[in-house]
XYZ file of C-alpha atoms in Angstrom:
322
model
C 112.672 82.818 122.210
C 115.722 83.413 124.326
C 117.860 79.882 125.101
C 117.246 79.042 128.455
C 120.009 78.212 131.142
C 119.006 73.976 130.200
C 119.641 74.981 126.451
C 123.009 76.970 126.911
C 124.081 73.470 128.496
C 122.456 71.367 126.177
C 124.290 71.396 122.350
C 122.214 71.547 119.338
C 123.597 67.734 117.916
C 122.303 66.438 121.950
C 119.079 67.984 121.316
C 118.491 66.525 117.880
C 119.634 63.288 118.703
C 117.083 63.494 121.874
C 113.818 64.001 119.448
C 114.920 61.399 116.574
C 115.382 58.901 119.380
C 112.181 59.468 120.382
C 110.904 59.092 116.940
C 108.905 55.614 115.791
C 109.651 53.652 112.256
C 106.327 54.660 111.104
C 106.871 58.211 111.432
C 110.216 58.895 109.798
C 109.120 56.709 106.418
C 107.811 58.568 103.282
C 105.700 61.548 103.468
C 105.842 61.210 107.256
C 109.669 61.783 107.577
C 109.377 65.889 106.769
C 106.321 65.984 108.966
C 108.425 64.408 111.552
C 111.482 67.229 110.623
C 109.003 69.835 111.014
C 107.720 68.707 114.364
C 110.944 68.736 115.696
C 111.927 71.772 114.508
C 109.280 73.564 116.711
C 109.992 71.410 119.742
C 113.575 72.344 119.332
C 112.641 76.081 118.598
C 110.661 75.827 121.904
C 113.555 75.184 123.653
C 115.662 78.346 122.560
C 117.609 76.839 119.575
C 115.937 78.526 116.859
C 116.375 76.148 114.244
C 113.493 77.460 112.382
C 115.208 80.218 111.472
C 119.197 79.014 110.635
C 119.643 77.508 107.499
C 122.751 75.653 108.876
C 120.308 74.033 111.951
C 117.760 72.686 109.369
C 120.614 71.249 107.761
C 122.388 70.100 111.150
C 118.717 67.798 111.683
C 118.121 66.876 107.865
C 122.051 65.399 108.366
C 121.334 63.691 111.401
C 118.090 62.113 110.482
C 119.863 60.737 107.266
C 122.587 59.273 109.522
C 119.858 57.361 111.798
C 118.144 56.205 108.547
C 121.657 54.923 107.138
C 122.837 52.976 110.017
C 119.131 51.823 111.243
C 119.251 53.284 115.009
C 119.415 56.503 116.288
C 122.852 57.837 117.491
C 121.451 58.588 120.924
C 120.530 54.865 121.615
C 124.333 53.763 120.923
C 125.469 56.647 122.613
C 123.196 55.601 125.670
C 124.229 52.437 125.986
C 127.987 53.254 125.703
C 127.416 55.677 128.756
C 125.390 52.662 130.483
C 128.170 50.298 129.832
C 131.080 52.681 131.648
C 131.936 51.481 135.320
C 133.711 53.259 137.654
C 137.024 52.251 136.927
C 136.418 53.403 133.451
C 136.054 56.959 134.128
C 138.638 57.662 136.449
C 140.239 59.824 133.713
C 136.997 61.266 131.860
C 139.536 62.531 129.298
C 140.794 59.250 128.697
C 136.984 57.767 128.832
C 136.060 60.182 126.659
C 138.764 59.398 124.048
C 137.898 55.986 124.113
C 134.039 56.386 123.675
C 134.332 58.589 120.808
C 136.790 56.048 119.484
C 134.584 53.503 119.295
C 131.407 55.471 118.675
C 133.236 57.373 115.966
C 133.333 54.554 113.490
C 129.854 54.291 112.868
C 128.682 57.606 114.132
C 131.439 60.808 112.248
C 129.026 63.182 114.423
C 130.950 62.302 116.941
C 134.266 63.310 116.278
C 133.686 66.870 115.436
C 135.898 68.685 117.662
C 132.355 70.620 119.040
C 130.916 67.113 120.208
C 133.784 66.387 122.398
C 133.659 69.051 125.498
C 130.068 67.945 125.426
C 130.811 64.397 125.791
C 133.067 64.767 128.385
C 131.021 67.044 130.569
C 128.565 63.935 130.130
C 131.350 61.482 131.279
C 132.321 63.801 133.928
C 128.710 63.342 135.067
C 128.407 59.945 134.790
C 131.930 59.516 136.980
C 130.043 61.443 140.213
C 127.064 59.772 139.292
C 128.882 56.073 140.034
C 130.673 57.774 142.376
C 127.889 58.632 144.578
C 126.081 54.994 144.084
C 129.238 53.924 145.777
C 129.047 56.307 148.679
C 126.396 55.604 149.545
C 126.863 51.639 150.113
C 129.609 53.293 152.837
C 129.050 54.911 156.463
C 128.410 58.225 156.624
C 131.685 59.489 157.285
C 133.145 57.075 154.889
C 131.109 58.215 152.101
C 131.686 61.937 152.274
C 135.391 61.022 152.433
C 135.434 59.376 149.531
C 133.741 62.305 147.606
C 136.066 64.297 148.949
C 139.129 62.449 148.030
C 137.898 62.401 144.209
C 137.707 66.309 144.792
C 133.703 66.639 143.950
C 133.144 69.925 144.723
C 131.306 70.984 148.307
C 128.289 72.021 146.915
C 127.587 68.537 144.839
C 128.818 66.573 148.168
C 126.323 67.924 150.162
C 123.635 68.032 147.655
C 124.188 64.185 146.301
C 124.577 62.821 149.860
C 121.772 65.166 151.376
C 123.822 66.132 154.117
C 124.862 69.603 155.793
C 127.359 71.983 155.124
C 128.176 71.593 158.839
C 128.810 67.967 158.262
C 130.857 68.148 155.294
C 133.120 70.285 157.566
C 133.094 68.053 160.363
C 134.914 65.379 158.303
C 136.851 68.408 155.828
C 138.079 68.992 159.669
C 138.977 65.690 160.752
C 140.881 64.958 157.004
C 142.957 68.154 158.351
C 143.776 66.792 161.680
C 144.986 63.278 159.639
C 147.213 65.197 157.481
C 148.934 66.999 160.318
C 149.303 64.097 162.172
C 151.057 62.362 159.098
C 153.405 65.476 158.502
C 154.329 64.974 162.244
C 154.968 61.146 161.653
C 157.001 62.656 158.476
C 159.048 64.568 160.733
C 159.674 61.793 163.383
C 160.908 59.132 160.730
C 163.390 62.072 159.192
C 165.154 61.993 162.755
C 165.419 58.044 162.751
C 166.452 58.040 158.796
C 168.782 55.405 158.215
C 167.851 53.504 161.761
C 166.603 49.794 162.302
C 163.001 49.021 161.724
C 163.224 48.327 165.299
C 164.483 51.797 166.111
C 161.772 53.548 163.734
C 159.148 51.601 165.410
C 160.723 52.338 169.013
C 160.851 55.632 168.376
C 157.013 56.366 167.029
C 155.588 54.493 169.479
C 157.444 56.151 172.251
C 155.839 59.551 170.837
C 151.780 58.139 170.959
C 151.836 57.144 166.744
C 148.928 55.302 165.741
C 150.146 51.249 165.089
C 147.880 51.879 161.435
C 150.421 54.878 161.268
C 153.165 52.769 161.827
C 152.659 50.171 159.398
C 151.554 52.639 156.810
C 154.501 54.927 156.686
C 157.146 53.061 158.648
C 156.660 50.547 156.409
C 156.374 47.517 158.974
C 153.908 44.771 159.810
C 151.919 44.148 162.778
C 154.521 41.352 164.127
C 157.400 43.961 164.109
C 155.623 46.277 166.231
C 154.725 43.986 168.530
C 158.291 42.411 168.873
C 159.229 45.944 170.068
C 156.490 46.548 172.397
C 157.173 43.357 173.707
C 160.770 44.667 174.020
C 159.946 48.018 175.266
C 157.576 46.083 178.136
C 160.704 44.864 179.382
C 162.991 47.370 179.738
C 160.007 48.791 181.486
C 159.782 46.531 183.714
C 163.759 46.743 184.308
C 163.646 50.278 184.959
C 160.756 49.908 187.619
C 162.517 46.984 189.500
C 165.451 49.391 189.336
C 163.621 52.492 190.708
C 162.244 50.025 193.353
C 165.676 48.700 194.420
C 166.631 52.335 194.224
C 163.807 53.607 196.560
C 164.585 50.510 199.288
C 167.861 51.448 199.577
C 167.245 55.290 199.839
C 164.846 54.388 202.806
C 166.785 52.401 204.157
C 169.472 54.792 204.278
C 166.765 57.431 205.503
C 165.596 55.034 208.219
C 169.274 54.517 209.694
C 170.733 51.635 210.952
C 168.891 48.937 212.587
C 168.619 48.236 216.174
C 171.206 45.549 216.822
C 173.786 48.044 214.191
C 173.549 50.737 216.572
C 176.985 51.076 218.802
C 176.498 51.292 222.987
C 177.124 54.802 223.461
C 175.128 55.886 220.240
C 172.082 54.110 221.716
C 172.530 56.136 224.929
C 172.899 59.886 222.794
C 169.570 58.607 220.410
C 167.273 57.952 223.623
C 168.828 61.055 225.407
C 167.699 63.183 222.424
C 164.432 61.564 222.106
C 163.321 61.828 225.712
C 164.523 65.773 224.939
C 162.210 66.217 221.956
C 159.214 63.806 223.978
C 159.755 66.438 226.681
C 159.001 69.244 223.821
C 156.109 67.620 222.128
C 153.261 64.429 222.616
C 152.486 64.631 218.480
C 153.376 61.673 217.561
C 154.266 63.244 214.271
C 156.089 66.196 215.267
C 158.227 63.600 217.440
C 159.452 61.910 214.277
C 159.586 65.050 212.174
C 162.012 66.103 215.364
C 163.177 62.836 215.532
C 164.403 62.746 211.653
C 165.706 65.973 211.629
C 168.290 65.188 214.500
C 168.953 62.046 212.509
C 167.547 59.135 215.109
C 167.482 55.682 213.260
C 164.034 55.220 212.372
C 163.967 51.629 214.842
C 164.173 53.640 217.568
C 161.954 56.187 216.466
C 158.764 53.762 215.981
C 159.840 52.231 219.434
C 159.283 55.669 221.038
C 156.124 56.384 219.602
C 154.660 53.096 220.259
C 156.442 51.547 223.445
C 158.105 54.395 225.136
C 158.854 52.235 228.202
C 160.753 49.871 225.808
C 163.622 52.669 225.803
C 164.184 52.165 229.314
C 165.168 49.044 228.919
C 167.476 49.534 225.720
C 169.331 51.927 227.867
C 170.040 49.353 230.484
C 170.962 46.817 228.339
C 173.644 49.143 226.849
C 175.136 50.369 230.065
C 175.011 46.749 231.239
């Protein structure tokens, strides 16, 4: 039989280990222990490995089972329980992990540390890291949890098969990790043209071009009580500059509007109502009158008197002329 796509993953030693775990005390004593080698031979042959018919096999089980009988337990239940034990924080590096369990494992089982065992053993830890790593993904948000797969670089496919989710999905948040990124580059790139400024410069600065206060802290280098000491700050001069720009756009009215009433000289009163009584003549709008009226540079007192109390002009002039 031809090894299937299970057994070209699966190593002989795994396989072996597998069936004499599964073995009982009663059938690996006396007579019953080559009736027990026999019967896994032909599960094993089942499976593609053709032990039946290698020499080197037969040996590779008769080896194993004596190992199993010398130490009392089968390899496999040690081996479980070491890959039980491992937390997250444990396989970070499955190298390292690996090293460590065949360390340990190594000085009662020699299997082990053939050089064979240990790509094996760390495809195993590899699968026990994205096996925690999923448990803990899914304790998180959605979002949250496909991040964090994606951050320990689990490939696409195993993302969206572990968390059940859609392709679309995964490239929703693959999308919105890009955006972040580019954001922080540009954040980069502000701080670079502040180098060697205040903190309250650096914080002036990103905050006056729309960067996140998480942003801020985070690569600024701040805390939350120097950012708000500088919007505070920046609140301030704000208000400044608007009181400014308000003083500013009195005083340009003002000087729009002209003098007022009791500034204007005798014989400049006269010329104003002349020339308004010439453009009331022209037009009854009371907007084209002061359009007119501004144009020929009336003070704007005399303008609203015109508009609303014509009559009123009358008696300006003879007050003036006496």
């Amino acid at each position: 039989m031809e090894k299937t796509d299970e057994t070209e993953k699966k190593p002989l030693w795994f396989g072996i280990e597998e069936r004499l775990l599964e073995l009982g005390a009663g059938e690996i004593s006396g007579q019953a222990k080559e009736a027990a080698i026999q019967k896994i031979v032909g599960e094993l042959d089942n499976e593609g490995f053709n032990v039946s018919k290698s020499g080197g096999k037969m040996m590779q089980l008769r080896w194993a089972l004596d190992d199993m009988l010398k130490v009392g337990r089968p390899l496999m239940k040690d081996f479980n329980d070491a890959i039980a034990a491992l937390s997250l924080e444990d396989v970070l590096d499955p190298y390292l992990a690996t090293t460590n369990l065949i360390d340990n494992l190594g000085e009662t089982w020699a299997e082990l540390k053939k050089v064979e065992c240990r790509l094996d053993i760390i495809r195993i830890v590899e699968e026990t890291r994205l096996d925690l790593l999923v448990k803990k993904a899914k304790k998180l948000p959605e979002n949250e949890s496909i991040r964090l797969l994606i951050e320990e670089q689990v490939e696409p496919k195993a993302i969206v098969d572990k968390l059940e989710i859609t392709e679309e999905k995964l490239a929703e948040v693959n999308a919105e990790i890009e955006k972040e990124k580019a954001e922080k580059n540009r954040v980069a790139k502000l701080l670079e043209a502040v180098e060697g400024k205040s903190d309250e410069e650096k914080v002036k600065h990103l905050i006056t071009n729309n960067v996140a206060e998480e942003l801020i802290i985070g690569m600024a280098e701040v805390d939350q009580g120097a950012i708000n000491n500088v919007k505070k700050i920046m609140e301030e001069e704000l208000k400044e500059q608007q009181r400014l720009a308000e003083e500013k756009a009195a005083k340009k009215k003002a000087e729009a509007s002209g003098p007022a009433l009791e500034d204007i000289t005798p014989d400049e009163m006269i010329d104003h109502i002349d020339s308004i009584r010439e453009i009331m003549e022209f037009s009854e709008v009371e907007k084209e009158i002061r359009t007119m009226c501004e144009q020929s540079s009336i003070p704007q007192c005399l303008v609203d008197i015109a508009v609303s109390d014509p009559d009123k002009l009358d008696e300006l002039e003879k007050e003036v002329e006496g």
